[in-house]
Amino acid sequence: MSTTAVITAWSAVSPYGIGSEALTDGLRSRTAVDPVPAPEEWLSAPSATARMVPDFDVREALGKAGTRGMDRMTGLTAVAVRELLGDDAGGPGTGLVLGTASGSVQGFLEFTKASLEGDRPIDVPPSKVPNMAMNRAASASAIRHHLKGPNSTVAAGRLSGLIALAHARRLLADGRAERVLCGSVEEYSATRAHLAHRAYDDEAVLGEGCAMLLLEHAGSGPGEALAEVLAVHHRVALTGDFAEALTATLHTALEAAAVRPDEVWATAPGGAPGPAGEQEQQVLQALFDPAVRNRVPSPALLGDTAAATGAFQIASLLAAPAGAGRIAVITATDPDGPVGAAVLRLLTNGTPANGSADSADGAR
């Protein structure tokens, strides 16, 4: 059995809808999801808008069993895992690695508010207690879908998706799991909107969603390999020089993958707000021509999906019509300092498993 880690399936819950078909069709249209007024109970400002998963309600999506008090982030993750696994029973060898910024900040706030407003600090509705745990989404999804392998939550801001991929790859390499679901998630909420607008940009339109990948050793399962994971590297821009740190990270990843910059077919940047994102673009412009940089639609069409962006970047590459063997580079920067890069060899023509999207008509 090969020790090469490959992606054999993926799915997503996004503002385009539920499932890989919806995301593939939406990204290929290169049409941004129309922002909608933020829900009345989540308004952070009178004019707030968001790109949200349409008509998503946790209890309607997952049923009433075990969902009372479940936060939106956990609901999005559980649905993405369900869409990825289908009738698959999970099992002891299947792990799950989920990237998140810090869990559900709305859940934290609601718990804290209830504690402050109750007669005593401990007078908090029991249903709100699990939402305080950062690993709530990963653990609840694993329980619901009988995933009994390693269960991990990583928190690295906008790099969460890439670091989840690196951790999943390491679990496979160390023999800790036979296959691993990995991805990242972000929810829309009033608390997140308030924090994001205060930190970055009052005009930013926030998005939400979750993308999940199935990572296995090549040839170990019945699924067809969609992409080889050739390298994943990350570090921290300690001095605030994102360009210097990302350039070094990118060259390290390309060297580990034995790939030259002129062999790269497409790039998928993270597009962070502020200097982190601006310097990421400068690095890519210095290494790759415009055709390479513009070949794949940006996940920015979904709005600012923050911690979920990395998984959506990978999904955008898997959804792209491409010939087998094309090399793709994913980069990410976070305003707090982390930078990262991954190198994939695409083996799919971009057609989702259920085949609703066009085939490789647009392959170049």
mmCIF file of N, CA and C in Angstrom, residues 30-81:
data_model
loop_
_atom_site.group_PDB
_atom_site.id
_atom_site.type_symbol
_atom_site.label_atom_id
_atom_site.label_comp_id
_atom_site.label_asym_id
_atom_site.label_seq_id
_atom_site.Cartn_x
_atom_site.Cartn_y
_atom_site.Cartn_z
ATOM 1 N N ARG A 30 -18.692 31.570 -11.330
ATOM 2 C CA ARG A 30 -17.942 32.755 -10.881
ATOM 3 C C ARG A 30 -18.883 33.901 -10.529
ATOM 4 N N THR A 31 -20.043 33.559 -10.020
ATOM 5 C CA THR A 31 -21.025 34.558 -9.596
ATOM 6 C C THR A 31 -21.125 34.538 -8.082
ATOM 7 N N ALA A 32 -20.898 35.680 -7.474
ATOM 8 C CA ALA A 32 -20.958 35.756 -6.018
ATOM 9 C C ALA A 32 -22.380 35.536 -5.532
ATOM 10 N N VAL A 33 -22.489 34.872 -4.413
ATOM 11 C CA VAL A 33 -23.793 34.694 -3.789
ATOM 12 C C VAL A 33 -24.310 36.061 -3.355
ATOM 13 N N ASP A 34 -25.588 36.332 -3.642
ATOM 14 C CA ASP A 34 -26.157 37.610 -3.234
ATOM 15 C C ASP A 34 -26.183 37.708 -1.707
ATOM 16 N N PRO A 35 -25.656 38.793 -1.169
ATOM 17 C CA PRO A 35 -25.771 38.947 0.295
ATOM 18 C C PRO A 35 -27.217 39.201 0.680
ATOM 19 N N VAL A 36 -27.591 38.708 1.832
ATOM 20 C CA VAL A 36 -28.959 38.880 2.319
ATOM 21 C C VAL A 36 -28.898 39.628 3.651
ATOM 22 N N PRO A 37 -29.979 40.281 4.021
ATOM 23 C CA PRO A 37 -29.969 40.931 5.340
ATOM 24 C C PRO A 37 -29.687 39.907 6.432
ATOM 25 N N ALA A 38 -28.853 40.278 7.371
ATOM 26 C CA ALA A 38 -28.566 39.367 8.477
ATOM 27 C C ALA A 38 -29.851 39.095 9.256
ATOM 28 N N PRO A 39 -29.991 37.886 9.783
ATOM 29 C CA PRO A 39 -31.204 37.581 10.556
ATOM 30 C C PRO A 39 -31.420 38.596 11.672
ATOM 31 N N GLU A 40 -32.685 38.903 11.905
ATOM 32 C CA GLU A 40 -33.008 39.965 12.854
ATOM 33 C C GLU A 40 -32.372 39.736 14.216
ATOM 34 N N GLU A 41 -32.354 38.463 14.646
ATOM 35 C CA GLU A 41 -31.793 38.182 15.962
ATOM 36 C C GLU A 41 -30.278 38.244 15.978
ATOM 37 N N TRP A 42 -29.659 38.353 14.791
ATOM 38 C CA TRP A 42 -28.204 38.368 14.725
ATOM 39 C C TRP A 42 -27.664 39.682 14.181
ATOM 40 N N LEU A 43 -28.492 40.690 14.104
ATOM 41 C CA LEU A 43 -28.026 41.952 13.543
ATOM 42 C C LEU A 43 -26.911 42.533 14.399
ATOM 43 N N SER A 44 -25.768 42.825 13.763
ATOM 44 C CA SER A 44 -24.706 43.522 14.467
ATOM 45 C C SER A 44 -24.751 45.002 14.143
ATOM 46 N N ALA A 45 -25.445 45.330 13.061
ATOM 47 C CA ALA A 45 -25.649 46.709 12.659
ATOM 48 C C ALA A 45 -26.916 46.734 11.814
ATOM 49 N N PRO A 46 -27.617 47.864 11.792
ATOM 50 C CA PRO A 46 -28.882 47.900 11.036
ATOM 51 C C PRO A 46 -28.724 47.515 9.575
ATOM 52 N N SER A 47 -27.556 47.788 8.983
ATOM 53 C CA SER A 47 -27.363 47.512 7.554
ATOM 54 C C SER A 47 -26.595 46.223 7.303
ATOM 55 N N ALA A 48 -26.413 45.389 8.306
ATOM 56 C CA ALA A 48 -25.573 44.199 8.158
ATOM 57 C C ALA A 48 -26.163 43.227 7.141
ATOM 58 N N THR A 49 -25.286 42.691 6.299
ATOM 59 C CA THR A 49 -25.669 41.643 5.361
ATOM 60 C C THR A 49 -24.678 40.491 5.500
ATOM 61 N N ALA A 50 -25.052 39.348 4.945
ATOM 62 C CA ALA A 50 -24.179 38.181 5.055
ATOM 63 C C ALA A 50 -24.468 37.235 3.894
ATOM 64 N N ARG A 51 -23.494 36.401 3.591
ATOM 65 C CA ARG A 51 -23.706 35.314 2.627
ATOM 66 C C ARG A 51 -23.817 34.033 3.445
ATOM 67 N N MET A 52 -25.032 33.567 3.609
ATOM 68 C CA MET A 52 -25.313 32.461 4.526
ATOM 69 C C MET A 52 -25.778 31.230 3.764
ATOM 70 N N VAL A 53 -25.647 30.070 4.398
ATOM 71 C CA VAL A 53 -26.195 28.847 3.826
ATOM 72 C C VAL A 53 -27.709 29.022 3.759
ATOM 73 N N PRO A 54 -28.303 28.924 2.574
ATOM 74 C CA PRO A 54 -29.727 29.283 2.436
ATOM 75 C C PRO A 54 -30.643 28.391 3.266
ATOM 76 N N ASP A 55 -31.510 29.054 4.018
ATOM 77 C CA ASP A 55 -32.566 28.381 4.798
ATOM 78 C C ASP A 55 -32.018 27.309 5.742
ATOM 79 N N PHE A 56 -30.791 27.492 6.229
ATOM 80 C CA PHE A 56 -30.204 26.460 7.085
ATOM 81 C C PHE A 56 -30.717 26.588 8.508
ATOM 82 N N ASP A 57 -31.305 25.513 8.993
ATOM 83 C CA ASP A 57 -31.744 25.411 10.387
ATOM 84 C C ASP A 57 -31.233 24.070 10.914
ATOM 85 N N VAL A 58 -30.553 24.092 12.042
ATOM 86 C CA VAL A 58 -29.889 22.890 12.538
ATOM 87 C C VAL A 58 -30.875 21.752 12.719
ATOM 88 N N ARG A 59 -32.004 21.998 13.364
ATOM 89 C CA ARG A 59 -32.946 20.922 13.688
ATOM 90 C C ARG A 59 -33.668 20.421 12.436
ATOM 91 N N GLU A 60 -33.899 21.312 11.480
ATOM 92 C CA GLU A 60 -34.508 20.856 10.231
ATOM 93 C C GLU A 60 -33.508 20.038 9.417
ATOM 94 N N ALA A 61 -32.230 20.401 9.480
ATOM 95 C CA ALA A 61 -31.222 19.705 8.684
ATOM 96 C C ALA A 61 -30.854 18.346 9.269
ATOM 97 N N LEU A 62 -30.865 18.247 10.610
ATOM 98 C CA LEU A 62 -30.374 17.022 11.257
ATOM 99 C C LEU A 62 -31.449 16.264 12.024
ATOM 100 N N GLY A 63 -32.633 16.850 12.140
ATOM 101 C CA GLY A 63 -33.673 16.210 12.938
ATOM 102 C C GLY A 63 -33.601 16.662 14.394
ATOM 103 N N LYS A 64 -34.598 16.290 15.186
ATOM 104 C CA LYS A 64 -34.678 16.780 16.562
ATOM 105 C C LYS A 64 -33.822 15.975 17.534
ATOM 106 N N ALA A 65 -33.473 14.743 17.175
ATOM 107 C CA ALA A 65 -32.708 13.893 18.093
ATOM 108 C C ALA A 65 -31.282 14.423 18.260
ATOM 109 N N GLY A 66 -30.935 14.798 19.478
ATOM 110 C CA GLY A 66 -29.578 15.216 19.793
ATOM 111 C C GLY A 66 -29.192 16.599 19.307
ATOM 112 N N THR A 67 -30.156 17.385 18.867
ATOM 113 C CA THR A 67 -29.808 18.704 18.328
ATOM 114 C C THR A 67 -30.350 19.852 19.175
ATOM 115 N N ARG A 68 -30.987 19.552 20.285
ATOM 116 C CA ARG A 68 -31.515 20.636 21.120
ATOM 117 C C ARG A 68 -30.351 21.468 21.657
ATOM 118 N N GLY A 69 -30.358 22.732 21.373
ATOM 119 C CA GLY A 69 -29.305 23.624 21.850
ATOM 120 C C GLY A 69 -28.037 23.563 21.030
ATOM 121 N N MET A 70 -27.982 22.730 19.977
ATOM 122 C CA MET A 70 -26.765 22.612 19.174
ATOM 123 C C MET A 70 -26.484 23.927 18.451
ATOM 124 N N ASP A 71 -25.233 24.406 18.531
ATOM 125 C CA ASP A 71 -24.900 25.665 17.873
ATOM 126 C C ASP A 71 -24.808 25.475 16.363
ATOM 127 N N ARG A 72 -24.857 26.584 15.657
ATOM 128 C CA ARG A 72 -24.883 26.564 14.195
ATOM 129 C C ARG A 72 -23.607 25.947 13.616
ATOM 130 N N MET A 73 -22.450 26.238 14.223
ATOM 131 C CA MET A 73 -21.186 25.697 13.732
ATOM 132 C C MET A 73 -21.189 24.173 13.760
ATOM 133 N N THR A 74 -21.677 23.594 14.839
ATOM 134 C CA THR A 74 -21.748 22.139 14.929
ATOM 135 C C THR A 74 -22.720 21.578 13.904
ATOM 136 N N GLY A 75 -23.848 22.268 13.714
ATOM 137 C CA GLY A 75 -24.803 21.814 12.718
ATOM 138 C C GLY A 75 -24.219 21.813 11.316
ATOM 139 N N LEU A 76 -23.506 22.876 10.957
ATOM 140 C CA LEU A 76 -22.879 22.944 9.626
ATOM 141 C C LEU A 76 -21.879 21.798 9.442
ATOM 142 N N THR A 77 -21.096 21.525 10.482
ATOM 143 C CA THR A 77 -20.085 20.459 10.391
ATOM 144 C C THR A 77 -20.741 19.095 10.259
ATOM 145 N N ALA A 78 -21.746 18.837 11.083
ATOM 146 C CA ALA A 78 -22.401 17.528 11.054
ATOM 147 C C ALA A 78 -23.051 17.263 9.697
ATOM 148 N N VAL A 79 -23.622 18.300 9.096
ATOM 149 C CA VAL A 79 -24.231 18.117 7.772
ATOM 150 C C VAL A 79 -23.156 17.871 6.708
ATOM 151 N N ALA A 80 -22.042 18.598 6.791
ATOM 152 C CA ALA A 80 -20.952 18.381 5.822
ATOM 153 C C ALA A 80 -20.401 16.958 5.930
ATOM 154 N N VAL A 81 -20.253 16.467 7.161
ATOM 155 C CA VAL A 81 -19.772 15.087 7.355
ATOM 156 C C VAL A 81 -20.794 14.100 6.799
#
